[in-house]
mmCIF file of C-alpha atoms in Angstrom:
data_model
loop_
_atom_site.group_PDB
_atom_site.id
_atom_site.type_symbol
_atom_site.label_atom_id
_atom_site.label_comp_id
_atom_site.label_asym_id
_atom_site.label_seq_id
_atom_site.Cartn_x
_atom_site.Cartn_y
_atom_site.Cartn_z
ATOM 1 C CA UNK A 1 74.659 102.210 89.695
ATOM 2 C CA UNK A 2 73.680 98.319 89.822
ATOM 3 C CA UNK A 3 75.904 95.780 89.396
ATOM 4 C CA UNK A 4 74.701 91.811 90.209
ATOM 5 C CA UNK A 5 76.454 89.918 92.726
ATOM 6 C CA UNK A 6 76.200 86.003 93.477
ATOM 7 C CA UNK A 7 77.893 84.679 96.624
ATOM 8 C CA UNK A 8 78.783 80.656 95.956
ATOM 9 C CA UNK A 9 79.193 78.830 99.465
ATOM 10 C CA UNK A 10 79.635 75.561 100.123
ATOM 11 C CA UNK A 11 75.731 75.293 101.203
ATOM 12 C CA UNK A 12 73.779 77.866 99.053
ATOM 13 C CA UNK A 13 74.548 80.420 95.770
ATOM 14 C CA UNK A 14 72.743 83.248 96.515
ATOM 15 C CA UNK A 15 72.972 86.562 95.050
ATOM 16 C CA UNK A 16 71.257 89.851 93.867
ATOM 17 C CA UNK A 17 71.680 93.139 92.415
ATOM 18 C CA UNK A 18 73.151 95.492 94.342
ATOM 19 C CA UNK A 19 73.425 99.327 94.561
ATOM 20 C CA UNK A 20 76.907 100.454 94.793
ATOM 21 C CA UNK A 21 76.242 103.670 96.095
ATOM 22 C CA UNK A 22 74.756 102.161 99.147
ATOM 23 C CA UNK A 23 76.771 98.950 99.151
ATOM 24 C CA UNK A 24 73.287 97.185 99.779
ATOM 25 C CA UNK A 25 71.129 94.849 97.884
ATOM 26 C CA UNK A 26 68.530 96.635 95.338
ATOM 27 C CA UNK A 27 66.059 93.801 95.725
ATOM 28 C CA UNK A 28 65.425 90.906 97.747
ATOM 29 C CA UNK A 29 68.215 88.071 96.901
ATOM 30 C CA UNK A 30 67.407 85.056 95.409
ATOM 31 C CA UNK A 31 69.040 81.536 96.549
ATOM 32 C CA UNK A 32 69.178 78.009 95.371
ATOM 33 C CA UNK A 33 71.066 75.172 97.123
ATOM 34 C CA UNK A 34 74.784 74.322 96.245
ATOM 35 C CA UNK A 35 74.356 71.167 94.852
ATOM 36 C CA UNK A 36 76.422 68.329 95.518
ATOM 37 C CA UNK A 37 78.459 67.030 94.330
ATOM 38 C CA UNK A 38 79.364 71.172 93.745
ATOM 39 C CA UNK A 39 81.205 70.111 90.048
ATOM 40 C CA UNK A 40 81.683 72.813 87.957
ATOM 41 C CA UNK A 41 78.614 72.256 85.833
ATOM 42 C CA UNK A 42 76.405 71.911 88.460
ATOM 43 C CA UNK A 43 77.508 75.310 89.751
ATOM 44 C CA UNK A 44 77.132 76.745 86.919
ATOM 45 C CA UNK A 45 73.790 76.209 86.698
ATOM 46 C CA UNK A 46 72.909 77.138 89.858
ATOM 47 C CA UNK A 47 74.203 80.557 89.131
ATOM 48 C CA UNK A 48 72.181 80.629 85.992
ATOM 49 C CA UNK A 49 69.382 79.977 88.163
ATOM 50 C CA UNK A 50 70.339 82.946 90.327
ATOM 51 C CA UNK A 51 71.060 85.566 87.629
ATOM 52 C CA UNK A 52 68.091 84.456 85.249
ATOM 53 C CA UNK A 53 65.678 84.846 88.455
ATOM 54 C CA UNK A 54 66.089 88.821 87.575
ATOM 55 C CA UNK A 55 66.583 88.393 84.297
ATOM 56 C CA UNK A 56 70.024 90.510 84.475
ATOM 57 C CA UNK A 57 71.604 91.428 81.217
ATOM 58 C CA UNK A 58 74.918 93.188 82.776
ATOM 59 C CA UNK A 59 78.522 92.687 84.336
ATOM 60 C CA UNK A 60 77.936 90.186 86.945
ATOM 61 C CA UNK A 61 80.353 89.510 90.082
ATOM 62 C CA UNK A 62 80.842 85.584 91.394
ATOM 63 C CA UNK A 63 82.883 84.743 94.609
ATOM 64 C CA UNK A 64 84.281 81.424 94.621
ATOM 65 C CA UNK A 65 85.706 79.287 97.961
ATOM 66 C CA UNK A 66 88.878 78.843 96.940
ATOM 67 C CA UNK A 67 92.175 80.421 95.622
ATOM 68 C CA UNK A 68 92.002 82.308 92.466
ATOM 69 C CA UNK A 69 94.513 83.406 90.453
ATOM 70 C CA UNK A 70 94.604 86.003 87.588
ATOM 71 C CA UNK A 71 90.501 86.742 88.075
ATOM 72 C CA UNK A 72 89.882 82.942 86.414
ATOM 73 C CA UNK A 73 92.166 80.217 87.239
ATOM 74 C CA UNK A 74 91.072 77.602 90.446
ATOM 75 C CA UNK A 75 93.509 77.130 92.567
ATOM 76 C CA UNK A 76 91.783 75.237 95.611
ATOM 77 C CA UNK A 77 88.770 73.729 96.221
ATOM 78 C CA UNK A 78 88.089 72.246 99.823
ATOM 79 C CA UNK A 79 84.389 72.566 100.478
ATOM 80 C CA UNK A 80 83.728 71.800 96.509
ATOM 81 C CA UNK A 81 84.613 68.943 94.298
ATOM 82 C CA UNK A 82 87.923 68.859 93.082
ATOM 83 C CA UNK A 83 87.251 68.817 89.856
ATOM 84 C CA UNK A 84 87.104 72.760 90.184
ATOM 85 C CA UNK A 85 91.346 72.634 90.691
ATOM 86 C CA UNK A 86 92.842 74.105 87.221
ATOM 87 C CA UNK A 87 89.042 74.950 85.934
ATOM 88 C CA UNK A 88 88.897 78.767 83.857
ATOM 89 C CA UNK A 89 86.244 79.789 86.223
ATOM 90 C CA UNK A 90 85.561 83.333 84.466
ATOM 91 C CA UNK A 91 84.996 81.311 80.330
ATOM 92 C CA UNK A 92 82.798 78.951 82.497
ATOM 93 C CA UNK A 93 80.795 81.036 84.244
ATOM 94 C CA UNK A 94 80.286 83.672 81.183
ATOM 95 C CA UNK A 95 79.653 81.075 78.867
ATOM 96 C CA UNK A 96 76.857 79.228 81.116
ATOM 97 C CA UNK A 97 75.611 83.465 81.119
ATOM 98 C CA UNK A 98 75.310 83.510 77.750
ATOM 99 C CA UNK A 99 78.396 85.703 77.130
ATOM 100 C CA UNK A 100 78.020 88.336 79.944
ATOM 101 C CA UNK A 101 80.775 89.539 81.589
ATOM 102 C CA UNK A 102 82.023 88.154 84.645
ATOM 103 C CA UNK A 103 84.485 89.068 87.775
ATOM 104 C CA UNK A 104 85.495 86.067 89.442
ATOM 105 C CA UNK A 105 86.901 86.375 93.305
ATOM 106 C CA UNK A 106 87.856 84.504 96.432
ATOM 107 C CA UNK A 107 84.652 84.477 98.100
ATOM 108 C CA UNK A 108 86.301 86.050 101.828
ATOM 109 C CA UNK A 109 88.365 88.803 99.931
ATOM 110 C CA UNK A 110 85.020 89.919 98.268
ATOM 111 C CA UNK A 111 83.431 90.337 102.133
ATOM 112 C CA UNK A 112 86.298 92.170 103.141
ATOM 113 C CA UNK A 113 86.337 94.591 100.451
ATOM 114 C CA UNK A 114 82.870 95.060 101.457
ATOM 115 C CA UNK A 115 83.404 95.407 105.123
ATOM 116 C CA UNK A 116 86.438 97.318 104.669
ATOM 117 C CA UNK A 117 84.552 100.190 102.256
ATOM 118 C CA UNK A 118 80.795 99.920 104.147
ATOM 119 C CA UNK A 119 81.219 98.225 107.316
ATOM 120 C CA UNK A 120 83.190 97.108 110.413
ATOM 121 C CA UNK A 121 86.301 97.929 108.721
ATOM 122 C CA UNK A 122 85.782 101.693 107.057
ATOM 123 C CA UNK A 123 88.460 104.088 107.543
ATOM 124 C CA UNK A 124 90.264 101.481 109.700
ATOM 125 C CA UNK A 125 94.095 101.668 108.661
ATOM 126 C CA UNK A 126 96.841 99.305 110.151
ATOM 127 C CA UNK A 127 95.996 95.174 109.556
ATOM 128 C CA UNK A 128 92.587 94.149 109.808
ATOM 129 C CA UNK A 129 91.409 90.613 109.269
ATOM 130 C CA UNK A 130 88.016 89.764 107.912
ATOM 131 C CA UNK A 131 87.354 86.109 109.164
ATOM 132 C CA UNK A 132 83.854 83.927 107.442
ATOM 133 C CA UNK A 133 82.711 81.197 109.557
ATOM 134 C CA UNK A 134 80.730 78.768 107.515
ATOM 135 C CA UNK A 135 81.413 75.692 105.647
ATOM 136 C CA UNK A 136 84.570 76.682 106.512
ATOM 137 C CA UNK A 137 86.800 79.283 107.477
ATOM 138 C CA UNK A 138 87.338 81.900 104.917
ATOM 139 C CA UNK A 139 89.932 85.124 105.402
ATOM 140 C CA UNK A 140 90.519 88.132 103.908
ATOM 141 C CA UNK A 141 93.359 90.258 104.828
ATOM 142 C CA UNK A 142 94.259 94.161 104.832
ATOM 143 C CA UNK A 143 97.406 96.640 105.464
ATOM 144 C CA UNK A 144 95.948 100.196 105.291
ATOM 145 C CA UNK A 145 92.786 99.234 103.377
ATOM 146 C CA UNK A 146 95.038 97.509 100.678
ATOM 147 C CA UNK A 147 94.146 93.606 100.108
ATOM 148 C CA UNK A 148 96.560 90.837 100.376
ATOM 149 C CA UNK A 149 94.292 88.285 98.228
ATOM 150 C CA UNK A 150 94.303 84.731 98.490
ATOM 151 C CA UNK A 151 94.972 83.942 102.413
ATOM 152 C CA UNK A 152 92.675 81.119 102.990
ATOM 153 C CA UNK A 153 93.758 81.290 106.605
ATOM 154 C CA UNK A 154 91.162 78.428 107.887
ATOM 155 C CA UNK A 155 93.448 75.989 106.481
ATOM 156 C CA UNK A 156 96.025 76.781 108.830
ATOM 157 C CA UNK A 157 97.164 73.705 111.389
ATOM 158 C CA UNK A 158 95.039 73.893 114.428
ATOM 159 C CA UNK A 159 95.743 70.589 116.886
ATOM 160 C CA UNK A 160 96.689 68.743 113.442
ATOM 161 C CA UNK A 161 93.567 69.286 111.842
ATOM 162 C CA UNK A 162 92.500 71.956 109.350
ATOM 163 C CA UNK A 163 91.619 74.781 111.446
ATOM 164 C CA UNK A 164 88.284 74.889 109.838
ATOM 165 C CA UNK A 165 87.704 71.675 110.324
ATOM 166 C CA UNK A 166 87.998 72.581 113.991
ATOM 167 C CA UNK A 167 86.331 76.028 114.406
ATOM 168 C CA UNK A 168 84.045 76.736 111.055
ATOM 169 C CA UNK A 169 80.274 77.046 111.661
ATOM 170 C CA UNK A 170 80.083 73.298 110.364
ATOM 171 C CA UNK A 171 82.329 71.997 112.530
ATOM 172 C CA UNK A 172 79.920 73.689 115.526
ATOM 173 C CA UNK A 173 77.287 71.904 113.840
ATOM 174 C CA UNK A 174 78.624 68.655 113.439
ATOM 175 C CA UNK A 175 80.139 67.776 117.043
ATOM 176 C CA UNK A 176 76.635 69.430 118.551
ATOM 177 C CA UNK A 177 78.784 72.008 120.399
ATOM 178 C CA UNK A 178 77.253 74.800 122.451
ATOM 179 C CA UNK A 179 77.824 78.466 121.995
ATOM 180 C CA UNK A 180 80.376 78.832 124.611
ATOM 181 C CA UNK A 181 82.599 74.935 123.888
ATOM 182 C CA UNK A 182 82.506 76.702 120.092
ATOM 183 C CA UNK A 183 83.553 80.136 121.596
ATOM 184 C CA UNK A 184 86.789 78.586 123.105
ATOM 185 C CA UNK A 185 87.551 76.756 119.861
ATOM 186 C CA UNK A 186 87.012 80.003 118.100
ATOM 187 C CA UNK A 187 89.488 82.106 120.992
ATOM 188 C CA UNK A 188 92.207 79.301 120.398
ATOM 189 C CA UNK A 189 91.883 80.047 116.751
ATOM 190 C CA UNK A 190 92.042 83.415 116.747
ATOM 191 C CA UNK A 191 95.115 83.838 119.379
ATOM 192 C CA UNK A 192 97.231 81.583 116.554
ATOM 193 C CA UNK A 193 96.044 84.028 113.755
ATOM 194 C CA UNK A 194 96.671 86.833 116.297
ATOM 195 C CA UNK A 195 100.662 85.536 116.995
ATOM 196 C CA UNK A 196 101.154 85.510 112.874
ATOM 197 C CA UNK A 197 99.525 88.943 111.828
ATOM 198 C CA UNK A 198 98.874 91.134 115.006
ATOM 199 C CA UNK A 199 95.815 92.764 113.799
ATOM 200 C CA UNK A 200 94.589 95.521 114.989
ATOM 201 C CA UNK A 201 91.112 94.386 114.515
ATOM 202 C CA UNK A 202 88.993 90.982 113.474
ATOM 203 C CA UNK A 203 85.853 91.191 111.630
ATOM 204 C CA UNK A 204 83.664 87.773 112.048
ATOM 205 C CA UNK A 205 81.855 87.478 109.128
ATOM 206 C CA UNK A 206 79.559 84.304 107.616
ATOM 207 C CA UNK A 207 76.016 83.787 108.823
ATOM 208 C CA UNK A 208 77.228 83.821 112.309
ATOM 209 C CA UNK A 209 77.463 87.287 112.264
ATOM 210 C CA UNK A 210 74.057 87.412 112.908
ATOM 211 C CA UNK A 211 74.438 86.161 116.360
ATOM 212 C CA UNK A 212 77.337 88.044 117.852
ATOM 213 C CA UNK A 213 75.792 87.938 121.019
ATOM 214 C CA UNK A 214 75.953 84.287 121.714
ATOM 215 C CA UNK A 215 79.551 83.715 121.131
ATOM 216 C CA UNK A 216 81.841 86.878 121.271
ATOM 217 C CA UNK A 217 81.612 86.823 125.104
ATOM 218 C CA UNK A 218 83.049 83.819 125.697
ATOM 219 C CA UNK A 219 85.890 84.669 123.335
ATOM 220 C CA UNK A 220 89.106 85.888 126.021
ATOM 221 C CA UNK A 221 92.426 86.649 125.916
ATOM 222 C CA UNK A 222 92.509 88.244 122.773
ATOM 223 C CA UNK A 223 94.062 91.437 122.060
ATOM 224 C CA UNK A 224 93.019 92.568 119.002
ATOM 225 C CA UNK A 225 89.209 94.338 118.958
ATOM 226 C CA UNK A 226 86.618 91.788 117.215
ATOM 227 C CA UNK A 227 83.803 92.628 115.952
ATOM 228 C CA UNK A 228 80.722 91.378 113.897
ATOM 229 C CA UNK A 229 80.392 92.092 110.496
ATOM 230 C CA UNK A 230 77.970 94.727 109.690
ATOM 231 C CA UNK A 231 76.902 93.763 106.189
ATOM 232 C CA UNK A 232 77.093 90.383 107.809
ATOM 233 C CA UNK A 233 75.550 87.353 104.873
ATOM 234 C CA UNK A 234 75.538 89.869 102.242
ATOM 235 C CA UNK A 235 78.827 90.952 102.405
ATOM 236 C CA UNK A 236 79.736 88.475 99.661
ATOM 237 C CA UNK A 237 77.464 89.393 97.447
ATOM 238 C CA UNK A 238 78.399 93.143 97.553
ATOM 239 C CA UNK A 239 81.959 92.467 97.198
ATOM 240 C CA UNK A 240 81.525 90.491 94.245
ATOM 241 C CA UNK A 241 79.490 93.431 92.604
ATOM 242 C CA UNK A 242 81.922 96.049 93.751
ATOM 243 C CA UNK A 243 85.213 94.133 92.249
ATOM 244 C CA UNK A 244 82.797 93.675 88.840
ATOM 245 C CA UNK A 245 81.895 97.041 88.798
ATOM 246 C CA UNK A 246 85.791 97.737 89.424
ATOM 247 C CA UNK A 247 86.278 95.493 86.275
ATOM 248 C CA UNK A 248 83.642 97.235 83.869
ATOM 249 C CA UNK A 249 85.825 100.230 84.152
#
């Protein structure tokens, strides 16, 4: 079965369809830039952009950064514009689709449900926290496998500042920091989720998943296992599918 995904980050909407059985894109996904300002509209589009690339006629999934509540309502919106706050996100999006049916999710929950049933996080039971580095720090949370939606753990208070705003791929890439002066930012991070959840194990998820290598040693003093996600960029898009297809039911 094939259900289309699109992954909406602050940077890029990318997405693709994706074969549930595998949890793994079908074909090669397609991505256009977020545009900016990201208003609701312009978002829209870009998604149309996406889905008419395959010329997809079915359920489609959408994960959105922010808080969502009841599958459609906006909640928060830090790395779009704020017109998003209040916006029906699922009429929007299906209407833009001409009339398909859409799944709207927090864009970190829908990686975690995919890392929790195809990746770093299968069969693990106890709490397990999914963390996206990106734009900016996205979190999805689990107690035996079971979601607790809606975290959005980046915004936490780190030194007085957004966390994200201190430890997010961006911020990396704004102050010019190396791999290891981001590391330590990313260890002092993780030791304040770490005193609020205890987690038995964090999955680091977001396009820096790619490059485990150059930053997980430098990360100390933590006791909870970390590891990279496995589906790492996709996992988004999978998720998205996999709560749609839950929806189609």
């Amino acid at each position: 079965m094939q259900i289309f995904g699109v992954d909406i980050g602050g940077s890029g909407i990318k997405g693709a369809p994706v074969d549930l059985a595998k949890g793994d894109l079908a074909q090669e996904r397609c991505k256009v830039l977020t545009p900016h300002p990201a208003t609701p509209d312009g978002v829209a589009d870009g998604v149309r952009q996406v889905v008419d690339h395959f010329g997809w006629t079915g359920p489609v999934g959408l994960t959105f950064p922010g808080v969502i509540t009841d599958g459609t309502h906006i909640r928060t919106a830090a790395n779009v514009d704020k017109s998003w706050i209040d916006t029906d996100a699922r009429t929007l999006f299906s209407e833009r689709l001409g009339g398909l049916p859409v799944t709207v999710v927090n864009d970190a929950d829908a990686a975690g449900v995919a890392e929790m049933e195809f990746g770093a996080g299968r069969g693990r039971k106890g709490v397990v926290l999914l963390l996206t580095f990106g734009t900016g720090i996205g979190s999805a949370l689990f107690v035996d496998g079971e979601l607790v939606p809606n975290t959005e753990l980046g915004h936490l208070e780190l030194d007085g500042h957004d966390a994200e705003k201190k430890a997010s791929s961006k911020a990396k890439e704004d102050h010019d920091l190396s791999w290891e002066q981001w590391g330590h930012r990313v260890t002092k991070y993780l030791a304040h989720v770490e005193m609020l959840f205890s987690p038995e194990l964090f999955i680091i998820g977001g396009g820096v998943s790619r490059k485990s290598d150059k930053f997980l040693p430098f990360i100390e003093g933590v006791k909870a296992e970390i590891v990279p996600a496995q589906l790492q960029n996709n996992a988004g898009i999978v998720g998205a599918a996999m709560r749609a297809a839950k929806h189609a039911k």
